[in-house]
Amino acid sequence: MKYDTAERLIWFKGELVHVNDAKLNVLSPTAQFGLNVFEGIPCYWNDEEKQLYAFRLEDHYRRLLRSARLIQIECPYTPEDMKKALIDVVRANEYRENISVRQTLFVDGFGSWGSSEPVEMSVAPIPRKCISKEYNKTGLNVCVTSWRRINDNTVSPRIKCGANYINSRVGQREALRSGYDTCIFLNEAGKVSEAPGSCLFIINDGRLITPLITDGVLESITRASVMEIATIMGLDVTERTVDRTELYTCDEAFLCGSAMEITPIIGVDGYKTGSTNITEKIRKAYLEAAAGNSADLKKWVTAIY
Ligand SMILES: Cc1ncc(COP(=O)(O)O)c(C=O)c1O
């Protein structure tokens, strides 16, 4: 029963409740205007240790609080409270598999887009096999979408809030309509930014290149992890502005994110990407680190049990 997602428990406004009993006011600012900030926190089951590890928990809570600050909602919880809620709800469900935990601060009550309280929290574990299709592929056929990425002067991509995902949605829907798995956005300046729910790296001559955060990119925890892992592997990593045509000529390219993990891109707009050699090495190293198997990177994981 606990593996049936319709039967799971979630942490909702301070209590552990059955997911179908977590009732939200349809007029609340979160329901009407997407007035919420959230994190998708990956947790990996380590079968040898019989342990579930949450990946870079403190970094997720730091970003959650930055997002809340930027849209001016007060978080009534400390990072310790948030961590306790996550551990409690995952333990209550007895999950012993890879999961993603959606931890959300939302504006409840009757209000408008200008409201800032009451702020409530939900923490919902989601088994990995139940997340969106494009996150469980071994290679991605992508397009450059005709939609532009949101920018720091309209709705900042730095803020991980529900409403920002309408931009992700229009790009993703266009990609699916055209027969692609997902898309890459260009920013207002016409330079490469990121995908709807993940960041991008290209690889040329063994060197990794990723767009700048200031080119319209979420401050991704996986992107930062890849940069650190690649550096440990002795690979050169550069953050710089990337042209669209570089997507068509690179040796390798991949998307990365908490849900995406590290997934190779096999083609962009019909231009085939060459190999996946280095991408595969990075993918393996990332998954080892996330499952708590890397002694040097054990600092990144928190044991749930
Ligand atoms: C738009 C966007 N970019 C990048 C990412 C990757 O961020 P992270 O690695 O922190 O999951 C995500 C996922 O959260 C995202 O939604």
mmCIF file of C-alpha atoms and ligand atoms in Angstrom:
data_model
loop_
_atom_site.group_PDB
_atom_site.id
_atom_site.type_symbol
_atom_site.label_atom_id
_atom_site.label_comp_id
_atom_site.label_asym_id
_atom_site.label_seq_id
_atom_site.Cartn_x
_atom_site.Cartn_y
_atom_site.Cartn_z
ATOM 1 C CA MET A 1 0.000 0.000 0.000
ATOM 2 C CA LYS A 2 2.757 2.469 0.873
ATOM 3 C CA TYR A 3 4.096 2.162 -2.733
ATOM 4 C CA ASP A 4 0.766 3.266 -4.146
ATOM 5 C CA THR A 5 1.190 7.026 -4.557
ATOM 6 C CA ALA A 6 -2.510 7.627 -3.979
ATOM 7 C CA GLU A 7 -2.068 6.091 -0.542
ATOM 8 C CA ARG A 8 0.911 8.086 0.667
ATOM 9 C CA LEU A 9 1.162 10.418 3.618
ATOM 10 C CA ILE A 10 2.245 14.005 3.184
ATOM 11 C CA TRP A 11 3.299 16.646 5.705
ATOM 12 C CA PHE A 12 0.683 19.389 5.393
ATOM 13 C CA LYS A 13 0.472 22.479 7.616
ATOM 14 C CA GLY A 14 2.219 20.769 10.513
ATOM 15 C CA GLU A 15 0.501 17.382 10.340
ATOM 16 C CA LEU A 16 1.043 14.081 8.594
ATOM 17 C CA VAL A 17 -2.107 13.466 6.561
ATOM 18 C CA HIS A 18 -3.261 11.177 3.811
ATOM 19 C CA VAL A 19 -2.560 12.908 0.480
ATOM 20 C CA ASN A 20 -6.278 13.006 -0.393
ATOM 21 C CA ASP A 21 -7.060 14.734 2.902
ATOM 22 C CA ALA A 22 -4.663 17.642 2.259
ATOM 23 C CA LYS A 23 -7.276 20.239 1.300
ATOM 24 C CA LEU A 24 -6.378 23.585 -0.209
ATOM 25 C CA ASN A 25 -8.646 26.605 -0.628
ATOM 26 C CA VAL A 26 -9.288 27.135 -4.363
ATOM 27 C CA LEU A 27 -9.195 30.911 -3.793
ATOM 28 C CA SER A 28 -5.806 30.866 -2.068
ATOM 29 C CA PRO A 29 -3.022 32.860 -3.785
ATOM 30 C CA THR A 30 -1.060 29.632 -4.269
ATOM 31 C CA ALA A 31 -3.963 27.966 -6.089
ATOM 32 C CA GLN A 32 -4.929 31.034 -8.136
ATOM 33 C CA PHE A 33 -1.600 32.700 -8.907
ATOM 34 C CA GLY A 34 1.085 30.077 -8.291
ATOM 35 C CA LEU A 35 2.221 32.044 -5.236
ATOM 36 C CA ASN A 36 4.538 29.445 -3.771
ATOM 37 C CA VAL A 37 8.231 28.618 -3.689
ATOM 38 C CA PHE A 38 9.443 25.061 -3.674
ATOM 39 C CA GLU A 39 12.269 22.579 -3.930
ATOM 40 C CA GLY A 40 12.426 19.125 -5.481
ATOM 41 C CA ILE A 41 14.848 17.285 -3.226
ATOM 42 C CA PRO A 42 16.215 13.997 -4.558
ATOM 43 C CA CYS A 43 16.736 11.104 -2.132
ATOM 44 C CA TYR A 44 18.615 7.976 -3.173
ATOM 45 C CA TRP A 45 18.304 4.505 -1.724
ATOM 46 C CA ASN A 46 21.657 2.892 -0.929
ATOM 47 C CA ASP A 47 20.902 -0.814 -0.877
ATOM 48 C CA GLU A 48 24.287 -1.849 0.520
ATOM 49 C CA GLU A 49 23.934 0.451 3.514
ATOM 50 C CA LYS A 50 20.132 0.017 3.676
ATOM 51 C CA GLN A 51 19.966 3.786 3.904
ATOM 52 C CA LEU A 52 18.076 6.557 2.108
ATOM 53 C CA TYR A 53 20.152 9.683 1.487
ATOM 54 C CA ALA A 54 18.786 13.182 0.836
ATOM 55 C CA PHE A 55 21.050 15.120 -1.530
ATOM 56 C CA ARG A 56 22.397 18.569 -0.556
ATOM 57 C CA LEU A 57 19.553 19.317 1.838
ATOM 58 C CA GLU A 58 21.097 22.483 3.309
ATOM 59 C CA ASP A 59 21.666 23.886 -0.200
ATOM 60 C CA HIS A 60 18.038 23.223 -1.118
ATOM 61 C CA TYR A 61 16.829 25.036 2.024
ATOM 62 C CA ARG A 62 19.176 27.952 1.359
ATOM 63 C CA ARG A 63 17.707 28.334 -2.128
ATOM 64 C CA LEU A 64 14.146 27.933 -0.824
ATOM 65 C CA LEU A 65 14.699 30.779 1.644
ATOM 66 C CA ARG A 66 16.286 32.962 -1.064
ATOM 67 C CA SER A 67 13.261 32.346 -3.300
ATOM 68 C CA ALA A 68 10.902 33.238 -0.424
ATOM 69 C CA ARG A 69 12.870 36.423 0.283
ATOM 70 C CA LEU A 70 12.720 37.469 -3.363
ATOM 71 C CA ILE A 71 8.933 37.141 -3.596
ATOM 72 C CA GLN A 72 8.595 38.649 -0.115
ATOM 73 C CA ILE A 73 6.997 35.876 1.849
ATOM 74 C CA GLU A 74 8.156 35.167 5.385
ATOM 75 C CA CYS A 75 9.125 31.593 6.064
ATOM 76 C CA PRO A 76 7.835 30.601 9.518
ATOM 77 C CA TYR A 77 10.223 27.629 9.659
ATOM 78 C CA THR A 78 13.945 27.249 10.290
ATOM 79 C CA PRO A 79 16.020 24.951 8.049
ATOM 80 C CA GLU A 80 16.057 22.517 11.014
ATOM 81 C CA ASP A 81 12.221 22.497 11.123
ATOM 82 C CA MET A 82 12.105 21.911 7.386
ATOM 83 C CA LYS A 83 14.589 19.065 7.630
ATOM 84 C CA LYS A 84 12.636 17.445 10.459
ATOM 85 C CA ALA A 85 9.392 17.643 8.456
ATOM 86 C CA LEU A 86 11.091 15.974 5.474
ATOM 87 C CA ILE A 87 12.579 13.189 7.564
ATOM 88 C CA ASP A 88 9.300 12.603 9.437
ATOM 89 C CA VAL A 89 7.189 12.283 6.309
ATOM 90 C CA VAL A 90 9.626 10.053 4.422
ATOM 91 C CA ARG A 91 9.968 7.778 7.449
ATOM 92 C CA ALA A 92 6.195 7.666 7.899
ATOM 93 C CA ASN A 93 5.880 6.374 4.313
ATOM 94 C CA GLU A 94 8.738 3.902 4.893
ATOM 95 C CA TYR A 95 10.154 4.662 1.450
ATOM 96 C CA ARG A 96 13.122 2.470 0.562
ATOM 97 C CA GLU A 97 13.566 3.534 -3.042
ATOM 98 C CA ASN A 98 14.681 6.605 -4.985
ATOM 99 C CA ILE A 99 12.248 9.449 -4.403
ATOM 100 C CA SER A 100 11.919 13.171 -4.977
ATOM 101 C CA VAL A 101 10.546 15.259 -2.124
ATOM 102 C CA ARG A 102 8.547 18.323 -3.113
ATOM 103 C CA GLN A 103 8.886 20.825 -0.259
ATOM 104 C CA THR A 104 6.723 23.903 -0.801
ATOM 105 C CA LEU A 105 6.081 27.163 1.044
ATOM 106 C CA PHE A 106 2.777 28.595 -0.117
ATOM 107 C CA VAL A 107 0.486 31.532 0.509
ATOM 108 C CA ASP A 108 -2.786 30.166 1.837
ATOM 109 C CA GLY A 109 -6.049 31.841 2.870
ATOM 110 C CA PHE A 110 -8.221 34.228 0.855
ATOM 111 C CA GLY A 111 -6.061 36.771 -0.882
ATOM 112 C CA SER A 112 -4.573 38.144 -4.044
ATOM 113 C CA TRP A 113 -1.238 38.071 -5.864
ATOM 114 C CA GLY A 114 -0.091 40.843 -3.539
ATOM 115 C CA SER A 115 -0.805 38.839 -0.371
ATOM 116 C CA SER A 116 2.059 37.680 1.785
ATOM 117 C CA GLU A 117 0.363 35.619 4.480
ATOM 118 C CA PRO A 118 -0.541 33.148 5.878
ATOM 119 C CA VAL A 119 2.483 31.137 4.737
ATOM 120 C CA GLU A 120 2.106 27.377 5.088
ATOM 121 C CA MET A 121 4.251 24.401 4.104
ATOM 122 C CA SER A 122 3.726 21.017 2.488
ATOM 123 C CA VAL A 123 6.273 18.235 2.123
ATOM 124 C CA ALA A 124 5.346 15.481 -0.317
ATOM 125 C CA PRO A 125 7.546 12.523 -1.242
ATOM 126 C CA ILE A 126 7.117 11.300 -4.828
ATOM 127 C CA PRO A 127 8.584 7.970 -6.007
ATOM 128 C CA ARG A 128 10.973 8.647 -8.924
ATOM 129 C CA LYS A 129 9.079 6.354 -11.257
ATOM 130 C CA CYS A 130 6.032 8.653 -10.932
ATOM 131 C CA ILE A 131 7.721 11.846 -12.144
ATOM 132 C CA SER A 132 7.383 13.361 -15.625
ATOM 133 C CA LYS A 133 8.354 11.172 -18.639
ATOM 134 C CA GLU A 134 11.286 13.243 -19.900
ATOM 135 C CA TYR A 135 13.070 12.628 -16.573
ATOM 136 C CA ASN A 136 13.255 8.873 -17.082
ATOM 137 C CA LYS A 137 14.878 8.764 -20.556
ATOM 138 C CA THR A 138 18.372 7.576 -21.383
ATOM 139 C CA GLY A 139 18.885 10.127 -24.172
ATOM 140 C CA LEU A 140 17.027 13.281 -25.158
ATOM 141 C CA ASN A 141 16.030 14.563 -28.545
ATOM 142 C CA VAL A 142 15.582 18.312 -27.961
ATOM 143 C CA CYS A 143 14.691 21.460 -29.895
ATOM 144 C CA VAL A 144 15.412 25.122 -29.336
ATOM 145 C CA THR A 145 11.999 26.519 -28.469
ATOM 146 C CA SER A 146 10.639 29.656 -30.117
ATOM 147 C CA TRP A 147 9.689 30.938 -26.633
ATOM 148 C CA ARG A 148 12.260 32.997 -24.715
ATOM 149 C CA ARG A 149 13.359 32.263 -21.127
ATOM 150 C CA ILE A 150 12.004 34.621 -18.473
ATOM 151 C CA ASN A 151 14.532 37.202 -17.337
ATOM 152 C CA ASP A 152 15.666 38.948 -14.175
ATOM 153 C CA ASN A 153 13.715 42.123 -15.013
ATOM 154 C CA THR A 154 10.341 40.422 -15.429
ATOM 155 C CA VAL A 155 10.060 37.254 -13.357
ATOM 156 C CA SER A 156 13.530 36.160 -12.334
ATOM 157 C CA PRO A 157 14.588 32.595 -13.189
ATOM 158 C CA ARG A 158 16.563 32.760 -9.925
ATOM 159 C CA ILE A 159 13.259 32.402 -8.029
ATOM 160 C CA LYS A 160 12.001 28.829 -7.896
ATOM 161 C CA CYS A 161 8.306 29.679 -7.675
ATOM 162 C CA GLY A 162 5.292 27.894 -9.111
ATOM 163 C CA ALA A 163 4.292 30.755 -11.420
ATOM 164 C CA ASN A 164 7.680 30.681 -13.210
ATOM 165 C CA TYR A 165 6.869 27.226 -14.528
ATOM 166 C CA ILE A 166 4.331 28.590 -17.007
ATOM 167 C CA ASN A 167 7.368 29.671 -19.044
ATOM 168 C CA SER A 168 8.726 26.119 -18.714
ATOM 169 C CA ARG A 169 5.333 24.778 -19.736
ATOM 170 C CA VAL A 170 5.013 26.695 -23.004
ATOM 171 C CA GLY A 171 8.461 25.524 -24.114
ATOM 172 C CA GLN A 172 7.799 21.937 -23.078
ATOM 173 C CA ARG A 173 4.403 21.866 -24.814
ATOM 174 C CA GLU A 174 5.926 23.213 -28.037
ATOM 175 C CA ALA A 175 8.655 20.542 -27.876
ATOM 176 C CA LEU A 176 6.126 17.744 -27.363
ATOM 177 C CA ARG A 177 3.886 19.050 -30.187
ATOM 178 C CA SER A 178 6.857 18.901 -32.518
ATOM 179 C CA GLY A 179 7.845 15.370 -31.490
ATOM 180 C CA TYR A 180 10.812 16.258 -29.225
ATOM 181 C CA ASP A 181 11.381 15.112 -25.632
ATOM 182 C CA THR A 182 12.019 18.604 -24.303
ATOM 183 C CA CYS A 183 13.489 21.969 -25.282
ATOM 184 C CA ILE A 184 16.248 24.478 -24.661
ATOM 185 C CA PHE A 185 15.364 28.134 -24.161
ATOM 186 C CA LEU A 186 17.292 31.103 -25.503
ATOM 187 C CA ASN A 187 17.283 34.194 -23.287
ATOM 188 C CA GLU A 188 16.200 37.717 -24.219
ATOM 189 C CA ALA A 189 19.597 38.308 -25.855
ATOM 190 C CA GLY A 190 19.176 35.213 -28.009
ATOM 191 C CA LYS A 191 21.835 33.242 -26.118
ATOM 192 C CA VAL A 192 21.411 29.749 -24.685
ATOM 193 C CA SER A 193 19.957 29.633 -21.157
ATOM 194 C CA GLU A 194 18.491 26.347 -19.870
ATOM 195 C CA ALA A 195 15.788 23.706 -20.319
ATOM 196 C CA PRO A 196 12.288 23.845 -18.739
ATOM 197 C CA GLY A 197 13.378 22.001 -15.590
ATOM 198 C CA SER A 198 17.121 21.474 -15.931
ATOM 199 C CA CYS A 199 20.422 23.101 -16.840
ATOM 200 C CA LEU A 200 22.639 22.515 -19.837
ATOM 201 C CA PHE A 201 26.282 21.619 -20.399
ATOM 202 C CA ILE A 202 28.065 21.180 -23.716
ATOM 203 C CA ILE A 203 31.418 19.421 -24.054
ATOM 204 C CA ASN A 204 34.086 20.228 -26.623
ATOM 205 C CA ASP A 205 37.569 18.677 -26.752
ATOM 206 C CA GLY A 206 37.028 17.227 -23.271
ATOM 207 C CA ARG A 207 36.081 20.626 -21.799
ATOM 208 C CA LEU A 208 32.754 21.389 -20.147
ATOM 209 C CA ILE A 209 30.962 24.643 -20.912
ATOM 210 C CA THR A 210 27.761 25.852 -19.252
ATOM 211 C CA PRO A 211 25.810 29.129 -19.639
ATOM 212 C CA LEU A 212 26.274 31.784 -16.973
ATOM 213 C CA ILE A 213 23.693 32.005 -14.178
ATOM 214 C CA THR A 214 23.131 35.603 -15.339
ATOM 215 C CA ASP A 215 22.132 34.333 -18.807
ATOM 216 C CA GLY A 216 18.690 33.339 -17.452
ATOM 217 C CA VAL A 217 19.453 30.200 -15.470
ATOM 218 C CA LEU A 218 18.145 28.866 -12.151
ATOM 219 C CA GLU A 219 20.892 28.560 -9.518
ATOM 220 C CA SER A 220 20.852 24.812 -9.955
ATOM 221 C CA ILE A 221 22.270 22.546 -7.288
ATOM 222 C CA THR A 222 22.983 19.780 -9.806
ATOM 223 C CA ARG A 223 24.802 22.236 -12.095
ATOM 224 C CA ALA A 224 27.018 23.262 -9.159
ATOM 225 C CA SER A 225 27.553 19.576 -8.264
ATOM 226 C CA VAL A 226 28.537 18.710 -11.844
ATOM 227 C CA MET A 227 31.041 21.562 -11.869
ATOM 228 C CA GLU A 228 32.611 20.266 -8.659
ATOM 229 C CA ILE A 229 32.602 16.619 -9.793
ATOM 230 C CA ALA A 230 34.119 17.500 -13.179
ATOM 231 C CA THR A 231 36.849 19.528 -11.487
ATOM 232 C CA ILE A 232 37.653 16.585 -9.179
ATOM 233 C CA MET A 233 37.835 14.402 -12.330
ATOM 234 C CA GLY A 234 40.449 16.809 -13.711
ATOM 235 C CA LEU A 235 38.166 18.233 -16.407
ATOM 236 C CA ASP A 236 38.179 21.871 -17.398
ATOM 237 C CA VAL A 237 34.859 23.687 -16.683
ATOM 238 C CA THR A 238 33.944 27.115 -18.044
ATOM 239 C CA GLU A 239 30.859 29.233 -17.349
ATOM 240 C CA ARG A 240 30.274 31.530 -20.304
ATOM 241 C CA THR A 241 27.644 32.791 -22.727
ATOM 242 C CA VAL A 242 26.774 30.061 -25.256
ATOM 243 C CA ASP A 243 25.585 30.617 -28.836
ATOM 244 C CA ARG A 244 22.727 28.605 -30.322
ATOM 245 C CA THR A 245 24.951 27.183 -33.074
ATOM 246 C CA GLU A 246 27.307 25.734 -30.468
ATOM 247 C CA LEU A 247 24.480 23.334 -29.623
ATOM 248 C CA TYR A 248 24.665 22.010 -33.195
ATOM 249 C CA THR A 249 28.425 21.462 -33.332
ATOM 250 C CA CYS A 250 29.416 20.317 -29.827
ATOM 251 C CA ASP A 251 30.955 16.877 -29.175
ATOM 252 C CA GLU A 252 28.555 16.111 -26.322
ATOM 253 C CA ALA A 253 25.735 17.837 -24.490
ATOM 254 C CA PHE A 254 23.643 16.940 -21.473
ATOM 255 C CA LEU A 255 20.883 18.274 -19.249
ATOM 256 C CA CYS A 256 21.170 18.127 -15.487
ATOM 257 C CA GLY A 257 18.863 18.700 -12.560
ATOM 258 C CA SER A 258 17.503 17.062 -9.425
ATOM 259 C CA ALA A 259 14.783 15.324 -11.457
ATOM 260 C CA MET A 260 16.716 15.104 -14.753
ATOM 261 C CA GLU A 261 19.846 13.750 -13.011
ATOM 262 C CA ILE A 262 22.448 13.734 -15.837
ATOM 263 C CA THR A 263 20.826 12.852 -19.164
ATOM 264 C CA PRO A 264 22.682 12.978 -22.489
ATOM 265 C CA ILE A 265 21.273 15.026 -25.365
ATOM 266 C CA ILE A 266 21.352 12.945 -28.545
ATOM 267 C CA GLY A 267 20.228 15.668 -30.925
ATOM 268 C CA VAL A 268 19.263 19.342 -31.078
ATOM 269 C CA ASP A 269 16.878 20.513 -33.821
ATOM 270 C CA GLY A 270 17.836 17.404 -35.816
ATOM 271 C CA TYR A 271 21.599 17.970 -35.479
ATOM 272 C CA LYS A 272 22.982 14.769 -33.982
ATOM 273 C CA THR A 273 25.301 15.078 -31.000
ATOM 274 C CA GLY A 274 28.431 12.914 -31.285
ATOM 275 C CA SER A 275 29.383 10.868 -28.266
ATOM 276 C CA THR A 276 28.244 10.435 -24.674
ATOM 277 C CA ASN A 277 31.583 9.249 -23.207
ATOM 278 C CA ILE A 278 32.370 12.048 -20.784
ATOM 279 C CA THR A 279 28.689 12.583 -20.000
ATOM 280 C CA GLU A 280 28.439 8.945 -18.940
ATOM 281 C CA LYS A 281 31.438 9.274 -16.606
ATOM 282 C CA ILE A 282 29.948 12.376 -15.000
ATOM 283 C CA ARG A 283 26.548 10.691 -14.718
ATOM 284 C CA LYS A 284 28.028 7.727 -12.885
ATOM 285 C CA ALA A 285 30.082 9.913 -10.535
ATOM 286 C CA TYR A 286 27.050 12.086 -9.756
ATOM 287 C CA LEU A 287 24.799 9.109 -8.960
ATOM 288 C CA GLU A 288 27.513 7.546 -6.787
ATOM 289 C CA ALA A 289 27.864 10.807 -4.849
ATOM 290 C CA ALA A 290 24.092 11.202 -4.500
ATOM 291 C CA ALA A 291 23.735 7.664 -3.136
ATOM 292 C CA GLY A 292 26.397 8.374 -0.517
ATOM 293 C CA ASN A 293 29.024 6.146 -2.141
ATOM 294 C CA SER A 294 31.706 8.779 -2.589
ATOM 295 C CA ALA A 295 33.857 9.230 0.538
ATOM 296 C CA ASP A 296 35.009 12.697 -0.606
ATOM 297 C CA LEU A 297 31.459 13.895 -1.289
ATOM 298 C CA LYS A 298 29.690 12.305 1.680
ATOM 299 C CA LYS A 299 29.273 15.899 2.947
ATOM 300 C CA TRP A 300 26.506 16.251 0.359
ATOM 301 C CA VAL A 301 24.165 13.606 1.781
ATOM 302 C CA THR A 302 21.915 13.393 4.835
ATOM 303 C CA ALA A 303 20.787 9.990 6.144
ATOM 304 C CA ILE A 304 17.008 9.703 6.536
ATOM 305 C CA TYR A 305 16.948 6.479 8.590
HETATM 306 C C1 LIG B 1 14.154 25.796 -14.652
HETATM 307 C C2 LIG B 1 15.070 24.872 -13.949
HETATM 308 N N1 LIG B 1 16.382 24.923 -14.213
HETATM 309 C C3 LIG B 1 17.249 24.102 -13.604
HETATM 310 C C4 LIG B 1 16.824 23.165 -12.680
HETATM 311 C C5 LIG B 1 17.811 22.290 -11.982
HETATM 312 O O1 LIG B 1 17.973 22.716 -10.659
HETATM 313 P P1 LIG B 1 18.429 21.685 -9.530
HETATM 314 O O2 LIG B 1 19.700 21.103 -10.033
HETATM 315 O O3 LIG B 1 18.652 22.505 -8.332
HETATM 316 O O4 LIG B 1 17.361 20.694 -9.412
HETATM 317 C C6 LIG B 1 15.468 23.076 -12.368
HETATM 318 C C7 LIG B 1 14.975 22.123 -11.377
HETATM 319 O O5 LIG B 1 14.745 22.450 -10.260
HETATM 320 C C8 LIG B 1 14.571 23.950 -13.012
HETATM 321 O O6 LIG B 1 13.269 23.900 -12.743
#
